[in-house]
Structure formats: structure tokens, C-alpha cells
mmCIF file of C-alpha atoms in Angstrom:
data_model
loop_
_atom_site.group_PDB
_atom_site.id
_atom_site.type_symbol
_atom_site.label_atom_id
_atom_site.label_comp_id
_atom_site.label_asym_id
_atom_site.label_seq_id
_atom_site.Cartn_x
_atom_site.Cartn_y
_atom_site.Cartn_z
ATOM 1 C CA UNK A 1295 -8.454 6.132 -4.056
ATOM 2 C CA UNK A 1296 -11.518 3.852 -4.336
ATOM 3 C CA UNK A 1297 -11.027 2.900 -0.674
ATOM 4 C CA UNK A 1298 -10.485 5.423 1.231
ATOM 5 C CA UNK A 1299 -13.453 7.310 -0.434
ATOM 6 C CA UNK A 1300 -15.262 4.036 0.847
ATOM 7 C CA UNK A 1301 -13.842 4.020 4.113
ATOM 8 C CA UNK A 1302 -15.222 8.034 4.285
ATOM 9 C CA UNK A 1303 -18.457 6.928 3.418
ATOM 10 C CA UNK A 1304 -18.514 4.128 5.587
ATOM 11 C CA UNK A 1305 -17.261 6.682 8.446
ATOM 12 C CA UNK A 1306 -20.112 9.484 7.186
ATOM 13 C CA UNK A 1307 -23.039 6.645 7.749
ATOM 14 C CA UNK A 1308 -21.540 5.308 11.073
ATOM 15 C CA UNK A 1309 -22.067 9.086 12.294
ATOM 16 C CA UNK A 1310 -25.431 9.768 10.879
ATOM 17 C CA UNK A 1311 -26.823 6.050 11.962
ATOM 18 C CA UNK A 1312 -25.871 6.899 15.295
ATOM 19 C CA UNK A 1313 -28.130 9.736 15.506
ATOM 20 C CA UNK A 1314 -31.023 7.446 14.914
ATOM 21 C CA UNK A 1315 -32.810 7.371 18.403
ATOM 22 C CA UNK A 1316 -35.032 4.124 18.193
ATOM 23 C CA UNK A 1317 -31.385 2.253 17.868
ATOM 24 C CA UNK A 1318 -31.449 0.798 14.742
ATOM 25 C CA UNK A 1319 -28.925 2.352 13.043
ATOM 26 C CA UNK A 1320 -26.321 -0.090 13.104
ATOM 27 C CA UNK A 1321 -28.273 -2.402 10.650
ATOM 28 C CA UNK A 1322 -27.810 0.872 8.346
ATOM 29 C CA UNK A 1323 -24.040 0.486 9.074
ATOM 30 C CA UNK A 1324 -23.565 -2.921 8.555
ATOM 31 C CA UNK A 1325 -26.169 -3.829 5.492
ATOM 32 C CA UNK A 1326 -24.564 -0.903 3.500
ATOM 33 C CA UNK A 1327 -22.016 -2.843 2.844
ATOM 34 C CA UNK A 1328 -23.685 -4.663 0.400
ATOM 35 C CA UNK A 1329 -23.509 -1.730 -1.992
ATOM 36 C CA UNK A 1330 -19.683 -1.818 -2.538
ATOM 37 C CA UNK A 1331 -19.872 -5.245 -3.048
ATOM 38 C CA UNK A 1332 -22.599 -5.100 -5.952
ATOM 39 C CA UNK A 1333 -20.651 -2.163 -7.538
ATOM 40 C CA UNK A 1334 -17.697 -4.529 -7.612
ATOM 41 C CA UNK A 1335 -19.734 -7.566 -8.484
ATOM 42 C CA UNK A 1336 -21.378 -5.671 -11.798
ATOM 43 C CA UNK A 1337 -17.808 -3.572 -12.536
ATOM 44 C CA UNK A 1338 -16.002 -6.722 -12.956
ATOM 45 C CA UNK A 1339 -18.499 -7.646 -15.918
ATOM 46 C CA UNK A 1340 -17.123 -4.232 -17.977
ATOM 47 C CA UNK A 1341 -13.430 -4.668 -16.758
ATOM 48 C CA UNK A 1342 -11.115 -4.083 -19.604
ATOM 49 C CA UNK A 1343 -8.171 -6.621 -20.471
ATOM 50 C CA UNK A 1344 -4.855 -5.366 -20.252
ATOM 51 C CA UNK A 1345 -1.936 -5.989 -23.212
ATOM 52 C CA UNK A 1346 -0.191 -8.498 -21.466
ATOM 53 C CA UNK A 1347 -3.269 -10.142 -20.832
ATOM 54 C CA UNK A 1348 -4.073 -10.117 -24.145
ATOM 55 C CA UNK A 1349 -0.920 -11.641 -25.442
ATOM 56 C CA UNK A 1350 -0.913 -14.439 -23.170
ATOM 57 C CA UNK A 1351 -4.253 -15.313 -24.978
ATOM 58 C CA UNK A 1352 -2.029 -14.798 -28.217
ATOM 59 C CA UNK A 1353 -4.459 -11.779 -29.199
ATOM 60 C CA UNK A 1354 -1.757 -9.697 -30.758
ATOM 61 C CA UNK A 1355 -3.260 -7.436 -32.695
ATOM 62 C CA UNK A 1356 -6.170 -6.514 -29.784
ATOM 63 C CA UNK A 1357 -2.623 -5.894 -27.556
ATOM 64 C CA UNK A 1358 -1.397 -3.599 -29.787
ATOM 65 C CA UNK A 1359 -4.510 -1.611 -30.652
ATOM 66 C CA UNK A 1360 -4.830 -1.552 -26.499
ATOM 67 C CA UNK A 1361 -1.474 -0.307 -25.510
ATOM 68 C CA UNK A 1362 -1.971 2.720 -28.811
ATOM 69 C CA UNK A 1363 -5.193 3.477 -26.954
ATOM 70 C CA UNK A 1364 -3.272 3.504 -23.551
ATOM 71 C CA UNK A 1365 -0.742 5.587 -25.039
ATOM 72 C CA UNK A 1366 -2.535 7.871 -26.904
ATOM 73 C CA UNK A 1367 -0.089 7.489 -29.793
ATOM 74 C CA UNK A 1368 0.193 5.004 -32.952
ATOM 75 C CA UNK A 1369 4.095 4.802 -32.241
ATOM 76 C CA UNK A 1370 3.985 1.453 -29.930
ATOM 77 C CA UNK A 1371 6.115 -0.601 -31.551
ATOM 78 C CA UNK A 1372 9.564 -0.328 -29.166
ATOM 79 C CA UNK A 1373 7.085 -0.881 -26.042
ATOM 80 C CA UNK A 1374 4.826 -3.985 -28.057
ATOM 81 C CA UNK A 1375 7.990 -6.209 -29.013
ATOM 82 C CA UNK A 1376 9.478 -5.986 -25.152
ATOM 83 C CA UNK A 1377 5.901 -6.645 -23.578
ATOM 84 C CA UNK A 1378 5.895 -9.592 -26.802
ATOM 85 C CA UNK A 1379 8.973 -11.093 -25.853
ATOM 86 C CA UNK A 1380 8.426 -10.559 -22.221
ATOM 87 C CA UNK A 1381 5.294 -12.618 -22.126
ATOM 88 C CA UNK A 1382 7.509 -15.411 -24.370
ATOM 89 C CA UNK A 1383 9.387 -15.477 -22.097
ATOM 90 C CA UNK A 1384 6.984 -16.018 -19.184
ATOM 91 C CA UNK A 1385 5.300 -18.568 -21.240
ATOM 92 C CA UNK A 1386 8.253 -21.098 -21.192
ATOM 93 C CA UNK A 1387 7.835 -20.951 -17.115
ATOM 94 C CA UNK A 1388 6.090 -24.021 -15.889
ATOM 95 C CA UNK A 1389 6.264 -23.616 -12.522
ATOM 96 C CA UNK A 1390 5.643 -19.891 -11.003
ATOM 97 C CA UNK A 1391 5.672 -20.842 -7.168
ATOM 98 C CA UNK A 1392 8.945 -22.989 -7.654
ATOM 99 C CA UNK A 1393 10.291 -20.286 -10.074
ATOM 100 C CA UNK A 1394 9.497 -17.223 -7.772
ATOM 101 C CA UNK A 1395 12.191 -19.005 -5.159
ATOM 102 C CA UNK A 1396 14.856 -18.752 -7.406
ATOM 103 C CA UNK A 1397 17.949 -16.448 -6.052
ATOM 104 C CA UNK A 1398 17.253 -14.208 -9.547
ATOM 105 C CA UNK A 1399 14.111 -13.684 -8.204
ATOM 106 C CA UNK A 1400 15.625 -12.682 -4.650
ATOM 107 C CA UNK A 1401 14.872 -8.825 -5.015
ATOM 108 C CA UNK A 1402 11.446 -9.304 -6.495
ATOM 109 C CA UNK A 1403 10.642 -12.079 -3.357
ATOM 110 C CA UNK A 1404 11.948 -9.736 -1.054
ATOM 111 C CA UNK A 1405 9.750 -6.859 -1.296
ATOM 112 C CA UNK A 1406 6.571 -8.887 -2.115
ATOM 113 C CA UNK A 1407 6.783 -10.041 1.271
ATOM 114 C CA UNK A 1408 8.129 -6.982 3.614
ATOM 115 C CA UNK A 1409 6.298 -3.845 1.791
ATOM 116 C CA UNK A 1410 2.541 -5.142 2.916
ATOM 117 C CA UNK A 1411 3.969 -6.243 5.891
ATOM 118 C CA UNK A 1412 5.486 -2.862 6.701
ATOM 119 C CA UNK A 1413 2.457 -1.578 5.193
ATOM 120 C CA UNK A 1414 0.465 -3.187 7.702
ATOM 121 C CA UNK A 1415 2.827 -2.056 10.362
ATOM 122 C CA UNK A 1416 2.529 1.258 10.283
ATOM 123 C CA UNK A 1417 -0.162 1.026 12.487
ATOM 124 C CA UNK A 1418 -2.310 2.851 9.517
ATOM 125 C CA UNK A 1419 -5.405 0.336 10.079
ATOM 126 C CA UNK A 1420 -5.634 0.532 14.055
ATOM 127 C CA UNK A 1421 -6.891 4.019 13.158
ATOM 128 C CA UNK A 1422 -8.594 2.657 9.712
ATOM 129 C CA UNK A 1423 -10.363 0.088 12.183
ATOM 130 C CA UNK A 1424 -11.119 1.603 15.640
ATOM 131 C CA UNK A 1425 -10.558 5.148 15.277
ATOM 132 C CA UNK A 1426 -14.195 5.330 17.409
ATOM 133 C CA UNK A 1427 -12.524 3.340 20.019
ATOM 134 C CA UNK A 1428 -9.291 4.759 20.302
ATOM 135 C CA UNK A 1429 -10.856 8.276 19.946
ATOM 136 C CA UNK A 1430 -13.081 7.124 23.013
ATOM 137 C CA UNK A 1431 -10.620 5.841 24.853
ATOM 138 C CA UNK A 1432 -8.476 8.983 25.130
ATOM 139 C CA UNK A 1433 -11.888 10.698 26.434
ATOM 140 C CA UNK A 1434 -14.024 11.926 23.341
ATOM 141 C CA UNK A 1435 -17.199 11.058 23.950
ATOM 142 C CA UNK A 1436 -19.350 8.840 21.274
ATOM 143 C CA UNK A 1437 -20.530 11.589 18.818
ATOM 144 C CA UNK A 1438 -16.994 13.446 19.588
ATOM 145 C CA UNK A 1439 -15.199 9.730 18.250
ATOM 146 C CA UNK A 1440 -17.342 9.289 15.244
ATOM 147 C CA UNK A 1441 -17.015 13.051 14.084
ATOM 148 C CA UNK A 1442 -13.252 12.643 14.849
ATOM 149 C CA UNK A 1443 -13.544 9.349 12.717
ATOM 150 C CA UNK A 1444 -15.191 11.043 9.954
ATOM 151 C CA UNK A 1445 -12.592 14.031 9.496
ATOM 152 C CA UNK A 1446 -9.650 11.448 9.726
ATOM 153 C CA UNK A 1447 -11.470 9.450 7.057
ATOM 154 C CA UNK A 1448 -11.655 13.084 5.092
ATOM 155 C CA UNK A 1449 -7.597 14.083 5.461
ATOM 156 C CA UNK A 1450 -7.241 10.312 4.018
ATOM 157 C CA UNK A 1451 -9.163 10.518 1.266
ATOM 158 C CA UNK A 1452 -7.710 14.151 0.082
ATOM 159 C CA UNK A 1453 -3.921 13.089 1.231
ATOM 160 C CA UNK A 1454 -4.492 10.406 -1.076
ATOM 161 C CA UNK A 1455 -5.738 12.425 -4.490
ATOM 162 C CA UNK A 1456 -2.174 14.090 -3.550
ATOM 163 C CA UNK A 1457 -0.383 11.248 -4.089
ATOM 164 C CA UNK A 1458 -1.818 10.640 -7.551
ATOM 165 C CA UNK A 1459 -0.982 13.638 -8.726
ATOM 166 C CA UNK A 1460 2.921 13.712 -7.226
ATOM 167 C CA UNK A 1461 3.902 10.328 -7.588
ATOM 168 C CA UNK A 1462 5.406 10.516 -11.042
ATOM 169 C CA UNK A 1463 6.903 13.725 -10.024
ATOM 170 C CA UNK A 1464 8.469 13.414 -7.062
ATOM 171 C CA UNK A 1465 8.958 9.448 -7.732
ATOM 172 C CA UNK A 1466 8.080 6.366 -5.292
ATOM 173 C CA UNK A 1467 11.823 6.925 -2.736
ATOM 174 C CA UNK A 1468 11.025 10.426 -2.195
ATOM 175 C CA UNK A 1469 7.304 9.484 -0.735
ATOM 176 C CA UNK A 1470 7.815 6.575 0.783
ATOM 177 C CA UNK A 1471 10.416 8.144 3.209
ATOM 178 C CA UNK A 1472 8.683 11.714 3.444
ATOM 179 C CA UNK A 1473 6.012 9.739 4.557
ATOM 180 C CA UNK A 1474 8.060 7.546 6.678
ATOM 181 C CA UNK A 1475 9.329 10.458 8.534
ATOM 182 C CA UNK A 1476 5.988 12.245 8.800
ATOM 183 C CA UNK A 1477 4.202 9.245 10.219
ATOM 184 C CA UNK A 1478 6.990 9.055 13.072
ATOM 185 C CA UNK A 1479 6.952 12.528 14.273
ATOM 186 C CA UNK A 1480 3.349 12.449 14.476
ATOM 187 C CA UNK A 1481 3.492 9.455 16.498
ATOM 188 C CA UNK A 1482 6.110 10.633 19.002
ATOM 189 C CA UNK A 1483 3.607 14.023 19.450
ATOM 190 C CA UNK A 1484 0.711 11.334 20.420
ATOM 191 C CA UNK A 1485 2.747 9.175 22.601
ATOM 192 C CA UNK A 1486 4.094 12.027 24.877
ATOM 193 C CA UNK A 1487 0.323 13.697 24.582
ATOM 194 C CA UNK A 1488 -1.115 10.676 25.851
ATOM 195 C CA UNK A 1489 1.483 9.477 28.372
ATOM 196 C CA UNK A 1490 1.657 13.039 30.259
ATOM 197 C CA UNK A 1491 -2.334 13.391 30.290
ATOM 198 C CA UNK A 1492 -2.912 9.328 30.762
ATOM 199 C CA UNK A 1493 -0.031 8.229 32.437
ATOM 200 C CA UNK A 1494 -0.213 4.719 32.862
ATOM 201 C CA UNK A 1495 -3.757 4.628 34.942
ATOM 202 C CA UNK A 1496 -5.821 5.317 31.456
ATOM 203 C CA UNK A 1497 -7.737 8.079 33.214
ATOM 204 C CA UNK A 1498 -7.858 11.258 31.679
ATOM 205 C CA UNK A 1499 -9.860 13.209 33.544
ATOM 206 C CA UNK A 1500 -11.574 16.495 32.136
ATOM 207 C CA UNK A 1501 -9.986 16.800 28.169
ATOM 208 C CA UNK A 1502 -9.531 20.353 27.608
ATOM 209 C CA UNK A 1503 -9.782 21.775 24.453
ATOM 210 C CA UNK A 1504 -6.211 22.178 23.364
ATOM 211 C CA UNK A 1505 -5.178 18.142 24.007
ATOM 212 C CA UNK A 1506 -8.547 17.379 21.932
ATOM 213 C CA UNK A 1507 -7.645 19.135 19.311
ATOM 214 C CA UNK A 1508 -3.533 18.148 19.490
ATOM 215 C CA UNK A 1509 -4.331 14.688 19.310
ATOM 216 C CA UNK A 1510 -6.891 15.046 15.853
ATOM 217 C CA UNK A 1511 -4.117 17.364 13.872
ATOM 218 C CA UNK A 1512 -1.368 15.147 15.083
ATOM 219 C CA UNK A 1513 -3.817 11.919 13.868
ATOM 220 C CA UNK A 1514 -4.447 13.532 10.557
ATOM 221 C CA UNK A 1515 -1.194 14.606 9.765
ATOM 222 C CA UNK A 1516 -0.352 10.700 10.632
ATOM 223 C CA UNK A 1517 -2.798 9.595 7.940
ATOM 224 C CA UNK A 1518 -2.299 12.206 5.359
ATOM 225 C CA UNK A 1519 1.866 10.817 5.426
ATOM 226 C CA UNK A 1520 0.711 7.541 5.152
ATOM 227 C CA UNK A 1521 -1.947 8.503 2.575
ATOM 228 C CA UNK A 1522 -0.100 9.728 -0.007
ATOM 229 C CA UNK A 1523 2.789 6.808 1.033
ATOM 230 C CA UNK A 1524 2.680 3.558 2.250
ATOM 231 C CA UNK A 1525 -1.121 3.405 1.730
ATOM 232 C CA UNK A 1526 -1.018 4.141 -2.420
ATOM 233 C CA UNK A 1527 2.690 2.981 -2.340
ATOM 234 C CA UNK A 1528 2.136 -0.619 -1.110
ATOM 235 C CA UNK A 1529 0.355 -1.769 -3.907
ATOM 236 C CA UNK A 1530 1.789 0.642 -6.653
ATOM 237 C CA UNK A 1531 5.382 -0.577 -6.501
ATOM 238 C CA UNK A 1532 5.092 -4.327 -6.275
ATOM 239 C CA UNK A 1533 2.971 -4.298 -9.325
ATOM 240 C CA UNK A 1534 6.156 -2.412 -11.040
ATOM 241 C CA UNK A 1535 8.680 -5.169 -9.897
ATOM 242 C CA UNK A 1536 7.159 -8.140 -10.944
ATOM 243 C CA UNK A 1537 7.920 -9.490 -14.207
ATOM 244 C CA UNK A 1538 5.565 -11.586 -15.892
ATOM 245 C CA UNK A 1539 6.949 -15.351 -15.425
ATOM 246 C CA UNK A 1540 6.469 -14.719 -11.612
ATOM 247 C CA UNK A 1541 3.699 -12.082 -11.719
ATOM 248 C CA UNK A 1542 1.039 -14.393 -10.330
ATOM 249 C CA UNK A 1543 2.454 -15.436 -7.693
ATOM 250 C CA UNK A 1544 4.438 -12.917 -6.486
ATOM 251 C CA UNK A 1545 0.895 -10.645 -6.447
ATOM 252 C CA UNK A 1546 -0.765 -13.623 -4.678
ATOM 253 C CA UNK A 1547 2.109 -13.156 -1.874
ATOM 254 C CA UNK A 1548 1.434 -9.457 -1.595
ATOM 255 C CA UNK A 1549 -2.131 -9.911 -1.157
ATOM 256 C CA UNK A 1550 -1.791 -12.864 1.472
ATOM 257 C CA UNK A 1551 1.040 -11.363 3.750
ATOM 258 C CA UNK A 1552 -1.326 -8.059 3.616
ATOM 259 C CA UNK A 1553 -4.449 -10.049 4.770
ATOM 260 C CA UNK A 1554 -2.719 -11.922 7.187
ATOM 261 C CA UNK A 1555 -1.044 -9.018 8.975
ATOM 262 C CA UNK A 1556 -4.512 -6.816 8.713
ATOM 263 C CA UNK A 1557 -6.085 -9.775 10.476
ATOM 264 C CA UNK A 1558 -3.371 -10.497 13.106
ATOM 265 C CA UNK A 1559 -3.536 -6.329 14.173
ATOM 266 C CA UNK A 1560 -7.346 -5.948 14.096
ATOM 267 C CA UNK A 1561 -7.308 -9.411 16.761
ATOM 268 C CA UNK A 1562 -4.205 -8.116 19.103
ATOM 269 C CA UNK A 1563 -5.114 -4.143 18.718
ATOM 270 C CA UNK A 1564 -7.713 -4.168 21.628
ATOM 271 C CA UNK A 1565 -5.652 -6.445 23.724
ATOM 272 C CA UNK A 1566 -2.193 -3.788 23.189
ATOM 273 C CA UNK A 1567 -4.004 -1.118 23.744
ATOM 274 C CA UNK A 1568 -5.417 -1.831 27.259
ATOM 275 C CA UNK A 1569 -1.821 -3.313 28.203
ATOM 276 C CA UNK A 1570 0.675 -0.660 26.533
ATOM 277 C CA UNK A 1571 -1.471 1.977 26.275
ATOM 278 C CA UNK A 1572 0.402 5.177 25.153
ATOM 279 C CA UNK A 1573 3.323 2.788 24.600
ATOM 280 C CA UNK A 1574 1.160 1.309 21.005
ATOM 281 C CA UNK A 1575 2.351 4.395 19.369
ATOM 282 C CA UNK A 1576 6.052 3.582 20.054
ATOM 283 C CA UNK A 1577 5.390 -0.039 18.835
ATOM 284 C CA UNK A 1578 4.116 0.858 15.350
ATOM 285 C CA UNK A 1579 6.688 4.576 15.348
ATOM 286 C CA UNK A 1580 9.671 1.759 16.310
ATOM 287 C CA UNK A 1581 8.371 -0.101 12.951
ATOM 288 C CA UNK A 1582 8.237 3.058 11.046
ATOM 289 C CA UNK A 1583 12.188 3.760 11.778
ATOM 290 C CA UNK A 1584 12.563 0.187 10.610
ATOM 291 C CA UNK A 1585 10.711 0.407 7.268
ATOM 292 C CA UNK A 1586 12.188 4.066 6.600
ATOM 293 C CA UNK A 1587 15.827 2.125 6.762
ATOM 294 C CA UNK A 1588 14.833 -0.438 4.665
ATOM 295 C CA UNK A 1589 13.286 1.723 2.060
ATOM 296 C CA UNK A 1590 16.305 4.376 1.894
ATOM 297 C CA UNK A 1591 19.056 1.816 1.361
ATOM 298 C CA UNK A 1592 17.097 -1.235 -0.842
ATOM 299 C CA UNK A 1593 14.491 -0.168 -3.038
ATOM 300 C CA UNK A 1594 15.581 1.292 -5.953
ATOM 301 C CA UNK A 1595 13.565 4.336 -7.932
ATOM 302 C CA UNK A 1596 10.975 2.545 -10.013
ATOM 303 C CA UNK A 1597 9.417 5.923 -11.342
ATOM 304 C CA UNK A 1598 9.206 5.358 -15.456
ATOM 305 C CA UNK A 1599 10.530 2.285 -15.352
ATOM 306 C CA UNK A 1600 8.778 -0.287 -17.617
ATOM 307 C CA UNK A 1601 8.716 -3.670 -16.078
ATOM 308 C CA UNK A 1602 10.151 -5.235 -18.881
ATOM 309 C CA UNK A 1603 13.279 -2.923 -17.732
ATOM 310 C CA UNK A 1604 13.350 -3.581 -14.260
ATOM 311 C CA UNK A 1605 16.076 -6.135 -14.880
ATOM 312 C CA UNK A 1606 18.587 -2.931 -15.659
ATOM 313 C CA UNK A 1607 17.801 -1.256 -12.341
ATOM 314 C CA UNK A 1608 18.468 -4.642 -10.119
ATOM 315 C CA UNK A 1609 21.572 -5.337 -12.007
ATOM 316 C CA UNK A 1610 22.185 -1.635 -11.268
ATOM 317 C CA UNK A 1611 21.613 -1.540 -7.617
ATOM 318 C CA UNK A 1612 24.381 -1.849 -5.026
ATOM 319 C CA UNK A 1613 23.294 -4.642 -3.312
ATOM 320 C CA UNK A 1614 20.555 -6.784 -5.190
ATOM 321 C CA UNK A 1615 23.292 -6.651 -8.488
ATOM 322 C CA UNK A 1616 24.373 -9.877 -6.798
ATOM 323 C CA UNK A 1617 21.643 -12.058 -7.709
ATOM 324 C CA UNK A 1618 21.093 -10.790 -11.262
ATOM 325 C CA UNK A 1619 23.358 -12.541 -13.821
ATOM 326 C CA UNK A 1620 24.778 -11.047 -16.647
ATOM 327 C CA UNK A 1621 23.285 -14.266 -19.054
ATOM 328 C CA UNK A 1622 19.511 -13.453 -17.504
ATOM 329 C CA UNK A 1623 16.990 -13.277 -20.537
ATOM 330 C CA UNK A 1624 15.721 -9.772 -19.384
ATOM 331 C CA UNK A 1625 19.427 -8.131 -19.141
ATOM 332 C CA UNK A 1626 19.903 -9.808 -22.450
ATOM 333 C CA UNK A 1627 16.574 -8.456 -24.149
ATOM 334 C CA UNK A 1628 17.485 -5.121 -22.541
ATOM 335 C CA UNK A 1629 20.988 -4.565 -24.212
ATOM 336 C CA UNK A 1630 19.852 -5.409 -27.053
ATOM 337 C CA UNK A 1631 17.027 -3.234 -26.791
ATOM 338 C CA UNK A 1632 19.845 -0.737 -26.532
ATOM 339 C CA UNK A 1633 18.534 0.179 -22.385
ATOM 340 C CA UNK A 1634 21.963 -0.340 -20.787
#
């Protein structure tokens, strides 16, 4: 939520510095974003610890008077002894980078590498990036490409305040593909809008009204899917699969294979653009069919599932039950825990 309300603000002062006649206003643009970082820099002093944290420190009873807090209820126990014997467990792992390769560890591996790189795939940050360009491209002119910016940046941040409040009810599957399917009929609308009024020479000519205002709806409706899916999504459900032995490093993949695919499409988006022109949307839609597939038949529903649990739902699954053993420590703790 934090970011896209940043990335709205970011878009509001790109507008408004624009306006500024003497032609300054970029140095507005780009110095303001020293006030996110000092927000983060002096948040990160008052940052709470989390229980598992806690007990890796062997600060029991601060875990347990967190997790009541969390909770709202003095009743912790069940929860406290499989987050205690869950970091115990972690503990006797000396190696996190050798043990995440391990073919137990094949579901967890898996998804910590393809969800941010679908993520990034969507094609979400071409719009997050250049939406100014793109929006100029197609024939808005500059104040039209900023304002459009501005109300995508708007639909994001609301479509994501959705997804907080639906995500335990409708559960991570159900989001992840309604999204999935709303981000590729929106991009089908913008290809054939922009190859029947483009073509392949990139000249549009006069925009009338009704294409202008096709091509922002279809773009929000885009972002809002992937708003209140892939965006939230991406880093919600990897931090659900990710038991605590391999925790580290699995989160340090997540974060890396996101980088490194935001990095490689904000270098290669100016260069497809000019060369496939409306033929970019296809790209990233073709991607979107691909993700959707791999969502629907491999990740399981996460919603309520403690992590300490997650063993259960692998062992459950059709296809990952393979590489989870009926001996692992976690199936073990589980059925005794009376969870299978």
C-alpha cells in the first residue's frame, strides 16, 4: 500500500512541477525523493521485532507476550510451541543457501523464483515507469500524459486498499487468477486500439476523444487487476511459504530475481516499444496466459495457513506431494500437533 501511495505522490509532483514555467521543476521531482528515504531511514529506528525474531534471540517470554498482543487474546499457547519448535528446528540448519537446494525444498524454491519474475512480467512497471512516455507516444500531449499518469497512479492506489480488505476472503487463488484474467483482456482491448489507429507506422494522427479515453479505462482497469493481484500478491505469498530454516534465503531470492527483472524491463522497454510497438502488449498479455496456468494448477491456497503448517498443504498437493517425505520434521510436528 505504502508504494503505490508513493508512486501517486511521486506522479501528483511530476504534474504540478511541470507547470513551473522558469523550468526548474524537475529538481522538485527528483530531490523529493529524499523524503521517502528519510521516512524509511528514521521508521526503521521504531520497527518492532517479530516472535520468531524474538525466539531466535532465545527471548521467549518477549515472543509470547508479542504474538498475545498480535492476537489480541492470552490463549497463544497451540500457536507459541509450533513457532518454538519451528525456530528449533531452523536453528540446527547450518547452511541456508545449500539447504534451500534440497528437493524438500523444491516447492518453496520454485515459487521464490517464478512469482517476482511473473510479477515483473506482467508488464505492470512499463506503465509504473513510463506511463508519460507511453501515454505520449500514443498521441497525448505532455500535460495530457502526466494527468493520465496521475489517475493511473490513483486506480492503483485504491485497487490496492481492495485487495487488503478481500484477500482473506476471497483467498490468494481466487485473486491471483481474477487478476490474471483481467490484466489480459485489458491488454488485448489496447493492442487492437493501438494497432487499428497506429498500424505499424507509429503515427496516429488527430486522437479523437473516444480512443483517448478507451485507452485510459482499458489502462486502469489493467492496473486495478494487477493491483489488488500480482502487485500485493507477489510479496504476500512467498512470505507464507517459507519456513524458517530457509527463510533468509529464500526472501533474498525473491527480492533479487524481482530487482533483476525490474532492471532488465526498465533497460529493453524503450527499445520494444519503438520496434514492436502495439505488439508489447501481446508480449507481456502472452506472459499473463503463462502465469495464469501456472498459478491455477501449482500453487496451492495459502489463505489461514500458518507457516509452520505449510508442510500439510505440500504433502497435500497433487503434484509437489512428491518431494515432501512422510519422515520430514514439519509433517511430523504437524501430526502430532493433531493438523493432518
Amino acid at each position: 500500500m505504502s508504494i503505490t501511495i508513493g508512486i501517486f505522490i511521486a506522479n501528483l509532483l511530476n504534474y504540478f512541477s511541470s507547470k513551473i514555467e522558469a523550468g526548474w521543476g524537475w529538481r522538485l521531482s527528483l530531490g523529493g525523493a529524499v523524503v521517502p528515504g528519510l521516512i524509511i531511514l528514521l521508521g526503521s529506528i521504531w520497527l518492532s521485532d517479530t516472535p520468531n525474531s524474538l525466539l531466535e534471540r532465545n527471548k521467549l517470554d518477549e515472543a509470547k507476550d508479542l504474538l498475545k498482543s498480535i492476537r489480541g487474546i492470552d490463549n497463544v499457547d497451540e500457536e507459541f510451541n509450533d513457532l518454538v519448535n519451528a525456530s528449533e528446528a531452523a536453528k540446527l540448519v547450518e547452511d541456508t543457501w545449500k539447504n534451500i537446494l534440497r528437493r524438500k525444498y523444491r516447492p518453496q524454491l520454485t515459487f521464490a523464483v517464478l512469482i517476482p519474475f511473473f510479477q515483473q512480467f506482467t508488464g505492470m512497471n512499463v506503465f509504473v515507469f513510463y506511463a508519460p512516455v507511453l501515454f505520449k507516444s500514443m498521441g497525448f500531449g505532455d500535460n495530457a500524459s502526466l494527468m493520465s499518469a496521475l489517475i493511473t497512479s490513483i486506480v492503483n492506489a485504491v485497487a490496492t486498499l481492495v485487495s487488503i480488505f478481500t484477500v482473506d476472503k476471497f483467498g490468494r487463488r481466487k485473486l491471483f487468477l481474477e487478476g490474471g484474467v483481467q490484466m489480459f483482456v485489458c491488454q488485448l482491448v489496447m493492442t487492437i486500439a493501438i494497432a487499428t489507429k497506429f498500424g505499424t507506422s507509429g503515427n496516429p494522427g488527430e486522437l479523437s476523444m473516444w480512443f483517448s479515453i478507451l485507452v485510459v479505462v482499458a489502462m486502469c482497469v489493467y492496473i486495478a487487476g494487477f493491483a489488488w493481484s500480482w502487485g500485493p500478491l507477489g510479496w504476500l505469498v512467498p512470505s507464507e511459504i517459507f519456513p524458517l530454516e530457509i527463510r533468509s534465503a529464500a526472501q533474498c531470492i525473491t527480492v533479487v530475481v524481482n530487482m533483476l527483472c525490474t532492471f532488465a524491463i526498465a533497460q529493453v522497454f524503450t527499445f520494444m516499444l519503438c520496434h514492436l510497438k502495439f505488439g508489447l502488449f501481446i508480449f507481456f498479455a502472452a506472459f499473463v496466459v503463462v502465469m495464469s496456468i501456472f498459478i491455477y494448477k501449482y500453487l496451492p491456497e495459502t489463505k489461514g495457513v500458518p507457516i509452520e503448517e505449510m508442510t500439510i498443504v505440500w504433502k497435500n498437493h497433487p503434484y509437489w506431494s512428491k518431494f515432501v517425505d512422510d519422515d520430514d520434521p514439519h509433517f511430523e510436528m504437524a501430526k502430532k500437533g493433531g493438523h493432518v
